[in-house]
PDB file of C-alpha atoms in Angstrom:
ATOM      1  CA  HIS O  17     -54.278-116.744  60.042  1.00  0.00           C
ATOM      2  CA  TRP O  18     -55.991-116.488  63.657  1.00  0.00           C
ATOM      3  CA  MET O  19     -53.522-114.898  65.362  1.00  0.00           C
ATOM      4  CA  ASN O  20     -52.326-112.105  62.366  1.00  0.00           C
ATOM      5  CA  LEU O  21     -56.518-111.684  63.046  1.00  0.00           C
ATOM      6  CA  PHE O  22     -56.573-111.356  66.805  1.00  0.00           C
ATOM      7  CA  GLY O  23     -52.374-110.933  67.932  1.00  0.00           C
ATOM      8  CA  ASN O  24     -52.274-112.210  71.659  1.00  0.00           C
ATOM      9  CA  ASN O  25     -56.801-111.774  71.553  1.00  0.00           C
ATOM     10  CA  ILE O  26     -56.725-115.356  71.495  1.00  0.00           C
ATOM     11  CA  LEU O  27     -57.206-117.999  74.663  1.00  0.00           C
ATOM     12  CA  VAL O  28     -56.590-121.427  73.918  1.00  0.00           C
ATOM     13  CA  LEU O  29     -58.346-123.941  76.155  1.00  0.00           C
ATOM     14  CA  PHE O  30     -58.403-127.687  76.013  1.00  0.00           C
ATOM     15  CA  TYR O  31     -61.045-130.350  76.411  1.00  0.00           C
ATOM     16  CA  GLU O  32     -58.496-132.021  79.112  1.00  0.00           C
ATOM     17  CA  ASP O  33     -58.008-129.119  80.768  1.00  0.00           C
ATOM     18  CA  ILE O  34     -61.444-128.659  80.361  1.00  0.00           C
ATOM     19  CA  PHE O  35     -62.536-131.625  82.345  1.00  0.00           C
ATOM     20  CA  ALA O  36     -59.630-131.762  84.886  1.00  0.00           C
ATOM     21  CA  ASN O  37     -60.455-128.283  86.132  1.00  0.00           C
ATOM     22  CA  LYS O  38     -63.547-126.804  85.093  1.00  0.00           C
ATOM     23  CA  ILE O  39     -63.724-124.455  87.831  1.00  0.00           C
ATOM     24  CA  THR O  40     -59.826-122.605  87.178  1.00  0.00           C
ATOM     25  CA  GLU O  41     -60.201-123.206  83.046  1.00  0.00           C
ATOM     26  CA  LEU O  42     -64.088-121.708  83.794  1.00  0.00           C
ATOM     27  CA  GLN O  43     -62.255-117.948  85.430  1.00  0.00           C
ATOM     28  CA  LYS O  44     -60.152-118.492  82.935  1.00  0.00           C
ATOM     29  CA  ILE O  45     -62.889-117.377  80.100  1.00  0.00           C
ATOM     30  CA  HIS O  46     -64.248-115.244  83.139  1.00  0.00           C
ATOM     31  CA  ASP O  47     -60.732-113.173  83.624  1.00  0.00           C
ATOM     32  CA  PHE O  48     -60.879-113.273  79.214  1.00  0.00           C
ATOM     33  CA  ILE O  49     -64.020-112.087  78.441  1.00  0.00           C
ATOM     34  CA  GLY O  50     -64.068-109.348  81.356  1.00  0.00           C
ATOM     35  CA  LEU O  51     -66.104-110.927  83.733  1.00  0.00           C
ATOM     36  CA  LYS O  52     -66.579-111.246  87.362  1.00  0.00           C
ATOM     37  CA  ASN O  53     -66.380-114.719  87.994  1.00  0.00           C
ATOM     38  CA  LYS O  54     -69.661-116.172  88.603  1.00  0.00           C
ATOM     39  CA  ALA O  55     -69.356-119.920  88.492  1.00  0.00           C
ATOM     40  CA  GLU O  56     -71.321-122.281  90.469  1.00  0.00           C
ATOM     41  CA  PRO O  57     -69.674-125.990  90.440  1.00  0.00           C
ATOM     42  CA  GLU O  58     -73.296-127.741  91.112  1.00  0.00           C
ATOM     43  CA  LYS O  59     -74.483-126.143  87.107  1.00  0.00           C
ATOM     44  CA  LEU O  60     -71.195-127.178  85.490  1.00  0.00           C
ATOM     45  CA  ILE O  61     -72.475-130.679  84.093  1.00  0.00           C
ATOM     46  CA  HIS O  62     -71.016-132.996  81.821  1.00  0.00           C
ATOM     47  CA  LEU O  63     -73.506-133.579  79.063  1.00  0.00           C
ATOM     48  CA  ASN O  64     -71.173-135.392  76.445  1.00  0.00           C
ATOM     49  CA  LYS O  65     -70.698-139.290  78.661  1.00  0.00           C
ATOM     50  CA  GLY O  66     -70.945-141.618  75.557  1.00  0.00           C
ATOM     51  CA  LYS O  67     -68.206-143.688  74.963  1.00  0.00           C
ATOM     52  CA  ALA O  68     -65.968-143.425  72.271  1.00  0.00           C
ATOM     53  CA  ASP O  69     -64.846-146.394  69.823  1.00  0.00           C
ATOM     54  CA  LEU O  70     -61.961-147.750  69.727  1.00  0.00           C
ATOM     55  CA  ILE O  71     -59.604-146.620  66.435  1.00  0.00           C
ATOM     56  CA  ASN O  72     -57.568-148.980  64.727  1.00  0.00           C
ATOM     57  CA  PRO O  73     -54.257-148.776  66.009  1.00  0.00           C
ATOM     58  CA  ASP O  74     -52.760-148.840  62.342  1.00  0.00           C
ATOM     59  CA  ASP O  75     -54.747-146.145  62.252  1.00  0.00           C
ATOM     60  CA  LEU O  76     -54.220-143.892  65.588  1.00  0.00           C
ATOM     61  CA  LYS O  77     -50.606-144.032  64.141  1.00  0.00           C
ATOM     62  CA  ASN O  78     -51.150-142.920  60.466  1.00  0.00           C
ATOM     63  CA  LEU O  79     -53.453-140.057  62.335  1.00  0.00           C
ATOM     64  CA  LYS O  80     -50.305-139.080  65.343  1.00  0.00           C
ATOM     65  CA  GLN O  81     -47.895-139.175  62.465  1.00  0.00           C
ATOM     66  CA  HIS O  82     -49.764-137.094  60.154  1.00  0.00           C
ATOM     67  CA  TYR O  83     -50.976-134.704  62.582  1.00  0.00           C
ATOM     68  CA  ALA O  84     -47.587-134.384  64.464  1.00  0.00           C
ATOM     69  CA  PRO O  85     -45.706-132.030  62.749  1.00  0.00           C
ATOM     70  CA  PHE O  86     -49.015-129.695  62.931  1.00  0.00           C
ATOM     71  CA  ASN O  87     -49.305-130.508  67.004  1.00  0.00           C
ATOM     72  CA  GLN O  88     -45.132-129.438  67.179  1.00  0.00           C
ATOM     73  CA  ASP O  89     -45.786-126.040  65.864  1.00  0.00           C
ATOM     74  CA  LEU O  90     -48.890-125.982  68.279  1.00  0.00           C
ATOM     75  CA  SER O  91     -47.356-126.329  71.087  1.00  0.00           C
ATOM     76  CA  GLU O  92     -44.555-124.304  70.043  1.00  0.00           C
ATOM     77  CA  LEU O  93     -46.911-121.042  69.758  1.00  0.00           C
ATOM     78  CA  LEU O  94     -48.484-122.089  72.912  1.00  0.00           C
ATOM     79  CA  ASN O  95     -45.325-122.511  74.591  1.00  0.00           C
ATOM     80  CA  ARG O  96     -46.505-125.148  76.549  1.00  0.00           C
ATOM     81  CA  SER O  97     -46.898-128.928  75.903  1.00  0.00           C
ATOM     82  CA  LEU O  98     -50.878-130.709  74.379  1.00  0.00           C
ATOM     83  CA  PRO O  99     -52.673-132.501  76.797  1.00  0.00           C
ATOM     84  CA  TRP O 100     -52.722-135.222  73.824  1.00  0.00           C
ATOM     85  CA  GLN O 101     -49.457-136.076  73.686  1.00  0.00           C
ATOM     86  CA  ASN O 102     -48.257-137.021  77.228  1.00  0.00           C
ATOM     87  CA  ASN O 103     -50.304-139.847  76.921  1.00  0.00           C
ATOM     88  CA  GLN O 104     -49.002-141.113  73.023  1.00  0.00           C
ATOM     89  CA  SER O 105     -47.773-144.451  72.715  1.00  0.00           C
TER      90      SER O 105
END
């Protein structure tokens, strides 16, 4: 739906990439919106430091199965692997 409205004028970022490469991903945002890089690494803080509860393995399996076709479509649309698929068991 969004691609029909905005064409290629969409920036897709993944939490995993942002967390792993804060400065690089911030630069992507700045480039996308046309800002000069004003990244100040010392001001980038991680505010969501809580621990997640473990999910029931059967529920996780069902969720993975349910979302597999959507993940595949997204991966093909973006022409890249999805970060959370690299760690699937």
